[in-house]
């Protein structure tokens, strides 16, 4: 008989849990994990490869454990008066969040979040022994300052995790809510801005709130707008004292020399890399309009994906799309599916497939 997790002396608080992961199926149109489906431009790829080749010349040595050049590049990219001393990076934003919880969470401490939100927040909390406290959102998945402060007052968490734009709903997050939460707690407030580049142009981000708020942390990633998901580069901006705290828990030399070289090279081409963002926004808005015309109920989104309601049977719709070589995400939200914005061709394939779904099972009205 095969050994199972239940047969092992695993931590009690991990028993019965399942690892994170969306279905990995090889289909023609993959729109289920919010990737940037546009490839890295050829000239940028050539520069990245050249930078990696150069880094290979000294790969027998440990990398710069302070990843100084990368932090300088990230600070230059973010702007807002940030310096390298206020920047931290790791292998994807998940590791950044893990280090944050290792430093400020842990056994006997708690983190407050607002589901539905990025599912890895609660999973990483569990992995670090930090108690996850879910709080309710307002209508249309929003969080008003009053709702957020009430949750903080009720639970007195050590950390608060906010997500703006929110994953999996795409919902905007008002700066007033962040400010109110910060003023209501003595703990760490983390704003996950993985999709910030897809916000409407000119919209202020949580980075504008950093001055004078030493407990505020803004997390970002290169996976989405930079089409760098496979490179695994996440980062955050915060007061230098927070960065010092993360040094206490990071593993030595946690960012490889090859990762550093690739990320620095990609950041050299930031304007070119970000040109695809406009196209992705356009396809996102096209999906919102056409799904609405079909009778579905797409929610407001500032991200690179669309959550839409009105799906009579999400599992059947998911399987119907899969049969048409299109994969989206069934998140378990009743009568909803989520689809990532892809290229124009991928968007067309998805919308054509959804029209067939709508013919098989007409859209239904669901409560907001």
XYZ file of C-alpha atoms in Angstrom:
368
model
C 0.000 0.000 0.000
C 1.358 3.417 -0.932
C 2.429 5.799 1.807
C 0.265 8.911 2.219
C 0.808 12.201 4.001
C -1.341 10.886 6.847
C 1.260 8.153 7.428
C 4.044 10.700 7.952
C 4.833 12.736 11.090
C 3.771 15.951 9.328
C 2.813 19.017 11.381
C -0.726 18.742 12.709
C -1.738 22.102 11.236
C -0.789 20.872 7.725
C -2.845 17.681 7.858
C -5.713 17.571 5.416
C -4.414 20.427 3.280
C -3.850 20.318 -0.473
C -0.978 21.989 -2.341
C -1.680 25.064 -4.448
C -2.008 24.691 -8.184
C -4.255 25.295 -11.156
C -4.793 22.408 -13.604
C -1.807 22.078 -15.944
C -3.303 20.852 -19.180
C -1.653 21.211 -22.581
C -4.272 22.929 -24.691
C -4.019 25.441 -27.514
C -5.405 28.437 -25.593
C -4.233 28.609 -21.968
C -6.011 31.432 -20.131
C -6.257 30.051 -16.589
C -3.319 31.359 -14.532
C -3.130 35.088 -15.355
C 0.106 34.755 -17.293
C 1.190 37.284 -19.863
C 0.678 35.155 -22.975
C 2.793 37.476 -25.115
C 6.366 36.209 -25.588
C 9.345 38.345 -24.631
C 10.318 40.471 -27.691
C 13.157 38.897 -29.661
C 15.654 41.750 -29.218
C 14.996 41.811 -25.465
C 15.413 38.043 -25.280
C 18.768 38.316 -27.053
C 19.997 40.882 -24.524
C 18.794 38.708 -21.641
C 20.595 35.681 -23.074
C 23.777 37.748 -23.487
C 23.545 38.877 -19.856
C 23.045 35.316 -18.653
C 25.990 34.174 -20.756
C 28.160 36.808 -19.106
C 26.970 35.769 -15.636
C 27.897 32.170 -16.423
C 31.529 33.293 -16.500
C 31.507 33.623 -12.708
C 28.760 31.131 -11.831
C 31.333 29.052 -9.935
C 31.169 31.785 -7.287
C 28.230 32.610 -5.049
C 26.047 35.448 -6.345
C 25.810 38.915 -4.845
C 23.723 38.092 -1.788
C 22.470 41.693 -1.648
C 21.575 41.636 -5.403
C 22.640 45.279 -5.449
C 22.329 45.917 -9.170
C 18.877 44.336 -9.316
C 17.644 46.425 -6.392
C 18.977 49.555 -8.049
C 17.237 48.622 -11.296
C 13.955 47.912 -9.533
C 14.119 51.206 -7.638
C 14.713 53.047 -10.907
C 11.782 51.270 -12.505
C 9.356 52.015 -9.649
C 10.369 55.647 -9.202
C 8.454 57.484 -6.448
C 11.765 58.553 -4.933
C 12.618 54.990 -3.899
C 16.228 53.904 -3.442
C 17.796 50.442 -3.494
C 17.755 50.419 0.326
C 13.932 50.274 0.200
C 13.753 47.355 -2.249
C 13.804 43.598 -1.657
C 13.484 40.754 -4.157
C 13.112 36.985 -4.128
C 12.092 34.025 -6.257
C 8.621 35.256 -7.121
C 6.344 37.393 -4.990
C 5.293 34.238 -3.143
C 8.755 33.961 -1.597
C 8.702 37.663 -0.756
C 5.411 37.137 1.095
C 6.773 34.029 2.782
C 9.789 35.957 4.074
C 7.500 38.724 5.300
C 5.469 36.204 7.318
C 8.614 34.498 8.595
C 9.807 37.837 9.932
C 6.561 39.302 11.249
C 4.176 36.341 11.553
C 4.676 32.828 12.853
C 3.219 30.798 15.742
C 1.043 32.872 18.038
C 0.600 35.598 15.421
C -2.132 36.263 12.878
C -2.701 37.788 9.443
C -6.016 39.261 8.299
C -7.175 38.946 4.685
C -10.333 39.527 2.675
C -11.437 36.499 0.584
C -11.947 35.898 -2.199
C -8.340 36.953 -2.607
C -5.062 35.421 -3.751
C -5.226 31.895 -2.344
C -1.483 31.718 -1.685
C -1.830 34.329 1.053
C -3.605 31.866 3.348
C -1.463 28.934 2.180
C 1.794 30.758 2.941
C 0.346 31.841 6.275
C -0.322 28.196 7.110
C 3.157 27.164 6.008
C 4.739 29.700 8.359
C 2.488 28.817 11.292
C 0.652 32.142 11.100
C -3.081 32.090 11.857
C -5.137 33.201 8.843
C -8.194 35.321 9.650
C -10.702 35.789 6.800
C -12.884 38.907 6.783
C -15.878 39.838 4.650
C -15.883 42.174 1.654
C -18.581 44.610 0.606
C -20.816 44.221 -2.459
C -19.062 43.693 -5.806
C -15.982 42.409 -3.926
C -14.963 45.894 -2.758
C -13.508 46.833 0.651
C -14.532 50.184 2.071
C -12.394 51.875 4.727
C -15.186 51.291 7.242
C -15.433 47.566 6.494
C -11.663 47.113 6.643
C -11.238 49.029 9.904
C -14.094 47.118 11.525
C -12.313 43.847 10.711
C -9.002 45.131 12.079
C -10.674 46.347 15.276
C -12.474 43.033 15.733
C -9.462 40.757 15.224
C -6.379 42.851 16.122
C -4.108 41.011 13.653
C -0.322 41.249 13.542
C -0.421 41.676 9.758
C -3.057 42.760 7.254
C -2.919 41.620 3.637
C -4.697 43.691 0.997
C -4.702 42.972 -2.725
C -5.099 45.708 -5.301
C -6.174 45.087 -7.945
C -7.609 42.019 -6.241
C -6.980 38.491 -7.444
C -9.205 36.653 -8.407
C -11.805 39.395 -8.897
C -9.803 42.252 -10.486
C -11.449 44.697 -8.090
C -9.743 48.081 -7.540
C -8.490 48.916 -4.047
C -8.956 52.483 -2.858
C -5.954 54.218 -1.325
C -8.311 55.483 1.390
C -8.847 51.873 2.500
C -5.102 51.289 2.770
C -4.645 54.491 4.749
C -7.494 53.614 7.101
C -6.149 50.117 7.738
C -2.657 51.440 8.397
C -3.964 53.946 10.937
C -6.080 51.258 12.639
C -3.251 48.803 13.329
C 0.215 48.717 14.837
C 1.118 45.757 12.654
C 2.475 45.279 9.152
C 0.176 46.199 6.241
C 1.053 44.485 2.972
C -0.520 45.577 -0.312
C -0.121 42.955 -3.042
C 0.137 44.902 -6.317
C 0.953 42.014 -8.648
C -1.299 43.534 -11.322
C -0.533 47.222 -10.803
C 0.734 47.784 -14.348
C -2.714 46.894 -15.707
C -4.482 49.624 -13.746
C -5.887 52.553 -15.764
C -3.038 54.924 -16.715
C -2.498 57.660 -14.160
C -4.103 55.811 -11.257
C -2.000 56.185 -8.088
C -0.642 53.036 -6.470
C 0.109 52.208 -2.853
C 3.713 53.240 -3.546
C 2.544 56.838 -3.106
C 1.647 56.047 0.515
C 5.062 54.716 1.577
C 6.663 57.951 2.872
C 6.173 58.200 6.623
C 4.607 54.746 6.903
C 7.368 52.431 8.072
C 4.987 49.441 8.502
C 3.567 49.592 4.972
C 4.840 47.105 2.398
C 4.024 47.084 -1.325
C 4.621 43.783 -3.115
C 5.112 43.528 -6.895
C 6.131 40.895 -9.455
C 7.797 40.666 -12.850
C 5.639 37.646 -13.748
C 2.709 39.538 -15.236
C 3.426 42.792 -17.085
C 7.029 41.761 -17.833
C 6.063 38.313 -19.189
C 8.636 36.862 -16.790
C 6.611 34.219 -14.945
C 9.122 31.479 -15.692
C 12.028 33.548 -14.378
C 10.467 33.815 -10.880
C 11.226 37.370 -9.772
C 9.105 39.119 -7.169
C 9.948 42.167 -5.102
C 8.661 44.662 -2.574
C 9.150 48.257 -1.557
C 9.184 49.268 2.099
C 11.066 51.185 4.751
C 14.738 50.069 4.956
C 14.072 48.726 8.456
C 11.624 46.203 6.978
C 14.308 45.154 4.508
C 16.664 44.544 7.445
C 14.031 42.296 9.037
C 13.807 40.200 5.866
C 17.569 39.694 5.888
C 17.114 37.823 9.174
C 15.000 35.094 7.579
C 16.151 34.844 3.954
C 18.281 31.893 2.958
C 21.885 32.763 2.039
C 22.321 33.713 -1.622
C 18.631 33.100 -2.284
C 18.649 34.809 -5.710
C 20.884 33.096 -8.249
C 23.335 35.055 -10.368
C 21.446 33.951 -13.487
C 18.117 35.211 -12.117
C 19.693 38.531 -11.192
C 21.286 38.936 -14.622
C 18.058 38.093 -16.467
C 15.944 40.471 -14.383
C 18.381 43.384 -14.708
C 18.462 42.885 -18.478
C 14.663 42.798 -18.700
C 14.390 45.988 -16.659
C 16.759 47.712 -19.098
C 13.983 47.242 -21.653
C 11.072 48.233 -19.422
C 9.345 50.550 -21.943
C 9.438 47.892 -24.653
C 8.342 45.132 -22.299
C 5.416 47.222 -21.057
C 4.140 48.027 -24.537
C 2.287 44.707 -24.469
C 0.309 45.935 -21.447
C -1.784 48.238 -23.622
C -2.679 45.346 -25.907
C -3.582 43.131 -22.947
C -5.813 45.867 -21.512
C -7.521 46.112 -24.891
C -8.234 42.382 -25.012
C -9.441 42.460 -21.401
C -11.894 45.246 -22.204
C -12.986 43.420 -25.350
C -13.829 40.346 -23.259
C -15.773 42.452 -20.758
C -17.846 43.993 -23.542
C -18.526 40.777 -25.477
C -19.222 38.632 -22.405
C -21.712 41.269 -21.297
C -23.343 41.195 -24.729
C -23.733 37.417 -24.398
C -25.658 37.885 -21.151
C -22.866 37.172 -18.665
C -21.968 39.540 -15.823
C -18.288 40.555 -15.962
C -17.047 42.376 -12.882
C -15.054 45.594 -13.004
C -11.387 44.690 -13.430
C -8.125 46.611 -13.276
C -6.048 43.471 -13.841
C -5.134 41.245 -16.780
C -8.091 38.926 -16.253
C -11.887 38.985 -16.081
C -14.097 37.339 -13.466
C -17.581 36.891 -14.884
C -20.826 35.666 -13.367
C -23.969 34.246 -14.858
C -22.482 30.825 -15.625
C -25.264 28.318 -15.026
C -22.890 25.393 -14.373
C -19.235 26.474 -14.060
C -17.864 22.916 -14.094
C -19.813 21.990 -17.221
C -18.784 25.257 -18.880
C -15.146 24.618 -17.951
C -15.304 21.147 -19.523
C -17.036 22.476 -22.634
C -14.282 25.078 -23.094
C -11.642 22.413 -22.530
C -13.165 20.299 -25.297
C -12.715 23.343 -27.544
C -9.000 23.533 -26.607
C -9.468 26.511 -24.250
C -8.725 26.425 -20.523
C -9.936 29.019 -18.013
C -10.175 28.919 -14.199
C -13.021 27.557 -12.111
C -12.336 29.088 -8.701
C -15.288 27.583 -6.907
C -17.138 30.917 -6.776
C -20.770 29.997 -7.523
C -21.845 30.773 -11.108
C -18.467 32.336 -11.961
C -15.423 31.617 -14.105
C -12.214 33.622 -14.551
C -10.332 34.113 -17.801
C -6.938 35.711 -18.407
C -6.564 38.312 -21.140
C -4.384 36.915 -23.913
C -3.507 37.854 -27.444
C -6.173 38.926 -29.930
C -6.201 35.417 -31.408
C -6.571 33.780 -27.997
C -9.343 36.190 -27.064
C -11.214 35.364 -30.273
C -10.876 31.630 -29.614
C -12.182 32.050 -26.050
C -15.135 34.244 -27.055
C -16.124 31.886 -29.880
C -15.990 28.986 -27.423
C -18.087 30.904 -24.882
C -20.765 31.513 -27.479
C -21.064 27.754 -27.830
C -21.248 27.418 -24.043
C -23.981 30.059 -23.939
C -25.907 28.128 -26.583
C -25.621 24.929 -24.531
C -26.483 26.558 -21.179
C -27.891 30.114 -21.386
C -26.450 32.633 -18.897
C -28.337 33.120 -15.618
C -28.744 36.189 -13.456
C -26.856 36.033 -10.162
C -26.947 38.368 -7.184
C -24.200 41.005 -7.084
